[in-house]
mmCIF file of C-alpha atoms and ligand atoms in Angstrom:
data_model
loop_
_atom_site.group_PDB
_atom_site.id
_atom_site.type_symbol
_atom_site.label_atom_id
_atom_site.label_comp_id
_atom_site.label_asym_id
_atom_site.label_seq_id
_atom_site.Cartn_x
_atom_site.Cartn_y
_atom_site.Cartn_z
ATOM 1 C CA UNK A 1 -2.222 14.010 -1.593
ATOM 2 C CA UNK A 2 0.631 11.522 -1.153
ATOM 3 C CA UNK A 3 1.507 8.585 -3.404
ATOM 4 C CA UNK A 4 3.155 5.319 -2.414
ATOM 5 C CA UNK A 5 3.736 3.809 -5.842
ATOM 6 C CA UNK A 6 2.983 0.086 -6.208
ATOM 7 C CA UNK A 7 5.963 -1.785 -7.631
ATOM 8 C CA UNK A 8 3.698 -4.688 -8.589
ATOM 9 C CA UNK A 9 2.700 -2.494 -11.518
ATOM 10 C CA UNK A 10 6.304 -1.719 -12.519
ATOM 11 C CA UNK A 11 7.973 -3.594 -15.377
ATOM 12 C CA UNK A 12 9.446 -6.681 -13.647
ATOM 13 C CA UNK A 13 12.401 -6.649 -16.053
ATOM 14 C CA UNK A 14 13.140 -2.991 -15.294
ATOM 15 C CA UNK A 15 12.195 -2.336 -11.674
ATOM 16 C CA UNK A 16 15.277 -0.182 -10.942
ATOM 17 C CA UNK A 17 14.554 2.000 -13.951
ATOM 18 C CA UNK A 18 10.896 2.278 -12.916
ATOM 19 C CA UNK A 19 11.884 3.338 -9.387
ATOM 20 C CA UNK A 20 14.156 6.039 -10.817
ATOM 21 C CA UNK A 21 11.432 7.258 -13.196
ATOM 22 C CA UNK A 22 9.077 8.216 -10.370
ATOM 23 C CA UNK A 23 11.324 8.812 -7.338
ATOM 24 C CA UNK A 24 11.290 12.613 -7.741
ATOM 25 C CA UNK A 25 7.501 12.808 -7.401
ATOM 26 C CA UNK A 26 6.580 9.853 -5.191
ATOM 27 C CA UNK A 27 6.328 9.886 -1.392
ATOM 28 C CA UNK A 28 7.221 6.226 -1.053
ATOM 29 C CA UNK A 29 7.011 2.777 -2.606
ATOM 30 C CA UNK A 30 4.447 0.069 -1.853
ATOM 31 C CA UNK A 31 5.466 -3.578 -2.051
ATOM 32 C CA UNK A 32 2.744 -6.225 -2.065
ATOM 33 C CA UNK A 33 3.558 -9.463 -0.259
ATOM 34 C CA UNK A 34 1.229 -12.415 -0.879
ATOM 35 C CA UNK A 35 1.531 -16.065 0.084
ATOM 36 C CA UNK A 36 -1.025 -17.990 -1.970
ATOM 37 C CA UNK A 37 -3.081 -18.575 1.205
ATOM 38 C CA UNK A 38 -4.589 -15.293 2.366
ATOM 39 C CA UNK A 39 -4.609 -14.314 -1.317
ATOM 40 C CA UNK A 40 -4.324 -16.451 -4.446
ATOM 41 C CA UNK A 41 -1.160 -14.638 -5.643
ATOM 42 C CA UNK A 42 2.530 -15.162 -4.866
ATOM 43 C CA UNK A 43 4.483 -11.917 -4.622
ATOM 44 C CA UNK A 44 7.663 -10.312 -3.314
ATOM 45 C CA UNK A 45 9.788 -11.353 -0.367
ATOM 46 C CA UNK A 46 12.314 -9.601 1.880
ATOM 47 C CA UNK A 47 15.098 -9.926 -0.743
ATOM 48 C CA UNK A 48 13.042 -7.791 -3.121
ATOM 49 C CA UNK A 49 12.568 -5.150 -0.399
ATOM 50 C CA UNK A 50 16.329 -5.208 0.287
ATOM 51 C CA UNK A 51 17.048 -4.682 -3.419
ATOM 52 C CA UNK A 52 14.604 -1.763 -3.625
ATOM 53 C CA UNK A 53 16.228 -0.323 -0.484
ATOM 54 C CA UNK A 54 19.556 -0.063 -2.336
ATOM 55 C CA UNK A 55 17.887 1.976 -5.073
ATOM 56 C CA UNK A 56 15.884 4.616 -3.154
ATOM 57 C CA UNK A 57 15.901 6.551 0.088
ATOM 58 C CA UNK A 58 12.114 7.029 -0.047
ATOM 59 C CA UNK A 59 10.045 5.104 2.522
ATOM 60 C CA UNK A 60 9.059 1.558 1.622
ATOM 61 C CA UNK A 61 5.770 0.017 2.767
ATOM 62 C CA UNK A 62 5.559 -3.776 2.960
ATOM 63 C CA UNK A 63 1.892 -4.784 2.636
ATOM 64 C CA UNK A 64 1.743 -8.234 4.190
ATOM 65 C CA UNK A 65 -1.242 -10.031 2.653
ATOM 66 C CA UNK A 66 -0.159 -13.278 4.279
ATOM 67 C CA UNK A 67 -1.789 -15.745 6.634
ATOM 68 C CA UNK A 68 1.052 -15.589 9.163
ATOM 69 C CA UNK A 69 2.139 -11.959 9.237
ATOM 70 C CA UNK A 70 3.694 -12.418 12.675
ATOM 71 C CA UNK A 71 6.400 -14.614 11.138
ATOM 72 C CA UNK A 72 7.389 -11.904 8.681
ATOM 73 C CA UNK A 73 7.411 -8.591 10.570
ATOM 74 C CA UNK A 74 11.099 -8.576 11.530
ATOM 75 C CA UNK A 75 12.457 -10.025 8.237
ATOM 76 C CA UNK A 76 10.767 -7.247 6.273
ATOM 77 C CA UNK A 77 11.916 -4.513 8.648
ATOM 78 C CA UNK A 78 15.488 -5.857 8.598
ATOM 79 C CA UNK A 79 15.286 -5.812 4.798
ATOM 80 C CA UNK A 80 14.481 -2.099 4.892
ATOM 81 C CA UNK A 81 10.724 -1.643 5.171
ATOM 82 C CA UNK A 82 9.720 1.604 6.916
ATOM 83 C CA UNK A 83 6.003 0.843 7.108
ATOM 84 C CA UNK A 84 4.614 -2.645 7.723
ATOM 85 C CA UNK A 85 0.922 -3.104 7.051
ATOM 86 C CA UNK A 86 -0.916 -6.237 8.118
ATOM 87 C CA UNK A 87 -4.420 -7.680 7.799
ATOM 88 C CA UNK A 88 -6.526 -8.636 10.790
ATOM 89 C CA UNK A 89 -6.985 -12.081 9.195
ATOM 90 C CA UNK A 90 -3.184 -12.466 9.111
ATOM 91 C CA UNK A 91 -2.490 -11.907 12.794
ATOM 92 C CA UNK A 92 -3.384 -13.755 15.975
ATOM 93 C CA UNK A 93 -3.461 -10.591 18.088
ATOM 94 C CA UNK A 94 -3.592 -7.421 16.019
ATOM 95 C CA UNK A 95 -2.660 -5.037 18.852
ATOM 96 C CA UNK A 96 0.369 -7.154 19.791
ATOM 97 C CA UNK A 97 1.526 -7.300 16.154
ATOM 98 C CA UNK A 98 1.219 -3.528 15.765
ATOM 99 C CA UNK A 99 3.192 -3.083 18.968
ATOM 100 C CA UNK A 100 5.921 -5.402 17.658
ATOM 101 C CA UNK A 101 6.145 -3.494 14.379
ATOM 102 C CA UNK A 102 6.545 -0.231 16.284
ATOM 103 C CA UNK A 103 9.157 -1.646 18.643
ATOM 104 C CA UNK A 104 11.116 -3.011 15.670
ATOM 105 C CA UNK A 105 11.318 0.541 14.314
ATOM 106 C CA UNK A 106 8.657 0.690 11.605
ATOM 107 C CA UNK A 107 5.317 2.439 11.247
ATOM 108 C CA UNK A 108 2.498 -0.024 12.026
ATOM 109 C CA UNK A 109 -0.329 -0.165 9.509
ATOM 110 C CA UNK A 110 -3.608 -2.044 9.250
ATOM 111 C CA UNK A 111 -5.245 -2.872 5.943
ATOM 112 C CA UNK A 112 -9.028 -2.618 6.118
ATOM 113 C CA UNK A 113 -10.711 -4.953 3.649
ATOM 114 C CA UNK A 114 -13.979 -4.150 1.903
ATOM 115 C CA UNK A 115 -16.099 -6.157 4.324
ATOM 116 C CA UNK A 116 -14.269 -4.997 7.454
ATOM 117 C CA UNK A 117 -14.928 -2.095 9.776
ATOM 118 C CA UNK A 118 -12.458 0.696 10.435
ATOM 119 C CA UNK A 119 -13.024 0.329 14.155
ATOM 120 C CA UNK A 120 -10.852 -2.135 16.055
ATOM 121 C CA UNK A 121 -7.628 -0.820 14.545
ATOM 122 C CA UNK A 122 -6.272 1.014 17.620
ATOM 123 C CA UNK A 123 -2.485 1.235 17.530
ATOM 124 C CA UNK A 124 -2.304 1.646 13.750
ATOM 125 C CA UNK A 125 -0.471 4.722 12.513
ATOM 126 C CA UNK A 126 -1.558 4.002 8.962
ATOM 127 C CA UNK A 127 -4.895 2.696 7.710
ATOM 128 C CA UNK A 128 -4.740 1.173 4.249
ATOM 129 C CA UNK A 129 -8.294 1.060 2.961
ATOM 130 C CA UNK A 130 -8.672 -1.624 0.306
ATOM 131 C CA UNK A 131 -10.623 -0.408 -2.709
ATOM 132 C CA UNK A 132 -10.824 -3.872 -4.272
ATOM 133 C CA UNK A 133 -10.564 -7.489 -3.198
ATOM 134 C CA UNK A 134 -7.008 -8.168 -2.046
ATOM 135 C CA UNK A 135 -4.257 -9.671 -4.159
ATOM 136 C CA UNK A 136 -5.648 -8.591 -7.510
ATOM 137 C CA UNK A 137 -4.903 -5.666 -9.755
ATOM 138 C CA UNK A 138 -6.363 -4.053 -12.809
ATOM 139 C CA UNK A 139 -9.894 -3.995 -11.373
ATOM 140 C CA UNK A 140 -12.191 -1.083 -10.655
ATOM 141 C CA UNK A 141 -12.856 0.498 -7.298
ATOM 142 C CA UNK A 142 -15.639 -0.666 -5.015
ATOM 143 C CA UNK A 143 -17.301 2.644 -4.217
ATOM 144 C CA UNK A 144 -17.991 1.677 -0.604
ATOM 145 C CA UNK A 145 -14.467 2.897 0.043
ATOM 146 C CA UNK A 146 -15.497 6.556 -0.117
ATOM 147 C CA UNK A 147 -17.654 6.154 2.988
ATOM 148 C CA UNK A 148 -14.832 4.295 4.677
ATOM 149 C CA UNK A 149 -12.434 7.176 4.035
ATOM 150 C CA UNK A 150 -14.798 9.532 5.837
ATOM 151 C CA UNK A 151 -15.054 7.028 8.698
ATOM 152 C CA UNK A 152 -11.268 6.546 8.898
ATOM 153 C CA UNK A 153 -10.239 10.205 8.814
ATOM 154 C CA UNK A 154 -9.282 11.245 12.320
ATOM 155 C CA UNK A 155 -9.605 7.661 13.574
ATOM 156 C CA UNK A 156 -6.874 7.525 16.214
ATOM 157 C CA UNK A 157 -4.812 9.996 14.198
ATOM 158 C CA UNK A 158 -3.728 7.370 11.644
ATOM 159 C CA UNK A 159 -2.820 8.399 8.099
ATOM 160 C CA UNK A 160 -5.429 7.166 5.623
ATOM 161 C CA UNK A 161 -4.357 5.619 2.307
ATOM 162 C CA UNK A 162 -6.409 3.837 -0.339
ATOM 163 C CA UNK A 163 -5.034 0.796 -2.218
ATOM 164 C CA UNK A 164 -6.688 -0.720 -5.288
ATOM 165 C CA UNK A 165 -8.880 0.943 -7.909
ATOM 166 C CA UNK A 166 -6.729 4.070 -8.029
ATOM 167 C CA UNK A 167 -7.820 5.671 -11.293
ATOM 168 C CA UNK A 168 -7.891 9.130 -12.829
ATOM 169 C CA UNK A 169 -11.588 9.556 -11.991
ATOM 170 C CA UNK A 170 -11.383 8.065 -8.459
ATOM 171 C CA UNK A 171 -8.362 9.905 -7.017
ATOM 172 C CA UNK A 172 -10.008 13.378 -6.882
ATOM 173 C CA UNK A 173 -13.001 11.859 -5.053
ATOM 174 C CA UNK A 174 -10.668 10.173 -2.562
ATOM 175 C CA UNK A 175 -8.907 13.480 -1.973
ATOM 176 C CA UNK A 176 -12.261 15.188 -1.430
ATOM 177 C CA UNK A 177 -13.300 12.501 1.054
ATOM 178 C CA UNK A 178 -10.168 13.297 3.074
ATOM 179 C CA UNK A 179 -7.674 10.551 2.199
ATOM 180 C CA UNK A 180 -4.041 11.400 2.897
ATOM 181 C CA UNK A 181 -2.691 9.249 0.116
ATOM 182 C CA UNK A 182 -3.143 6.549 -2.499
ATOM 183 C CA UNK A 183 -1.278 3.516 -3.825
ATOM 184 C CA UNK A 184 -1.265 3.997 -7.595
ATOM 185 C CA UNK A 185 -0.106 1.210 -9.891
ATOM 186 C CA UNK A 186 -1.073 1.282 -13.550
ATOM 187 C CA UNK A 187 -2.295 4.874 -13.139
ATOM 188 C CA UNK A 188 1.384 5.845 -12.878
ATOM 189 C CA UNK A 189 3.212 3.175 -14.848
ATOM 190 C CA UNK A 190 0.655 3.208 -17.654
ATOM 191 C CA UNK A 191 0.976 6.979 -18.048
ATOM 192 C CA UNK A 192 3.029 8.541 -20.837
ATOM 193 C CA UNK A 193 4.666 10.753 -18.191
ATOM 194 C CA UNK A 194 4.610 8.984 -14.779
ATOM 195 C CA UNK A 195 6.239 11.972 -13.042
ATOM 196 C CA UNK A 196 3.556 14.345 -14.291
ATOM 197 C CA UNK A 197 0.846 11.922 -13.155
ATOM 198 C CA UNK A 198 2.339 11.880 -9.655
ATOM 199 C CA UNK A 199 2.677 15.654 -9.620
ATOM 200 C CA UNK A 200 -1.050 15.840 -10.428
ATOM 201 C CA UNK A 201 -1.869 13.562 -7.472
ATOM 202 C CA UNK A 202 0.357 15.642 -5.186
ATOM 203 C CA UNK A 203 -1.604 18.753 -6.131
ATOM 204 C CA UNK A 204 -4.971 17.254 -5.126
ATOM 205 C CA UNK A 205 -6.464 17.935 -1.708
HETATM 206 O O1 5SP B 1 -2.385 -4.335 -4.486
HETATM 207 C C1 5SP B 1 -2.875 -3.592 -5.281
HETATM 208 C C2 5SP B 1 -4.317 -3.694 -5.594
HETATM 209 O O2 5SP B 1 -4.946 -4.560 -4.685
HETATM 210 C C3 5SP B 1 -2.071 -2.541 -5.928
HETATM 211 O O3 5SP B 1 -0.885 -2.369 -5.208
HETATM 212 C C4 5SP B 1 -1.852 -2.809 -7.377
HETATM 213 O O4 5SP B 1 -0.533 -2.570 -7.811
HETATM 214 C C5 5SP B 1 -2.784 -1.945 -8.102
HETATM 215 O O5 5SP B 1 -2.618 -2.055 -9.465
HETATM 216 P P1 5SP B 1 -3.542 -1.263 -10.464
HETATM 217 O O6 5SP B 1 -4.850 -2.010 -10.540
HETATM 218 O O7 5SP B 1 -3.720 0.117 -9.913
HETATM 219 O O8 5SP B 1 -2.760 -1.305 -11.711
#
């Protein structure tokens, strides 16, 4: 299984070091973007993505948890994002936004929140299934996500990732349900050996 490591869980005073620590075993990096409207948090703008871009050649996903995602698609892609994932609640016309992301040269993703259905996400090449409420970390998985993984697998051929609640006891069950990847945060950066933790995830299927 793949890992896009969440930099929200890195040490904010040592992000470059924390990128280097895991780059050999990660498949990409996940950058949470919040605006204090769609979610209560304030996190990471295009300048942060541009800085991460100078440090790694691995793909970067910008997860736009913002009320006006349409305003931010191009700035994040210009900053170096390879995958741009949006929420239905953050777009006026989801299909048009996904089309714009693709035309601007990035992989279009849709985040599916706990109370949302997988259907209605045509055009997404990545489905990011939320395992918790959005814009929070350090909380446990809502187990409804396992059923969603099964529903999402094969849905329009999109890759299926899970974000939130990624823990040692939940990742094997996600792999078994058919997920292609996860977005680990503290599971990696809280580990004594983050590389070994990622190697373990990579070995799961
Ligand atoms: O956005 C999220 C969770 O919603 C992740 O990207 C967090 O980084 C997860 O952190 P942990 O709870 O796994 O430490």
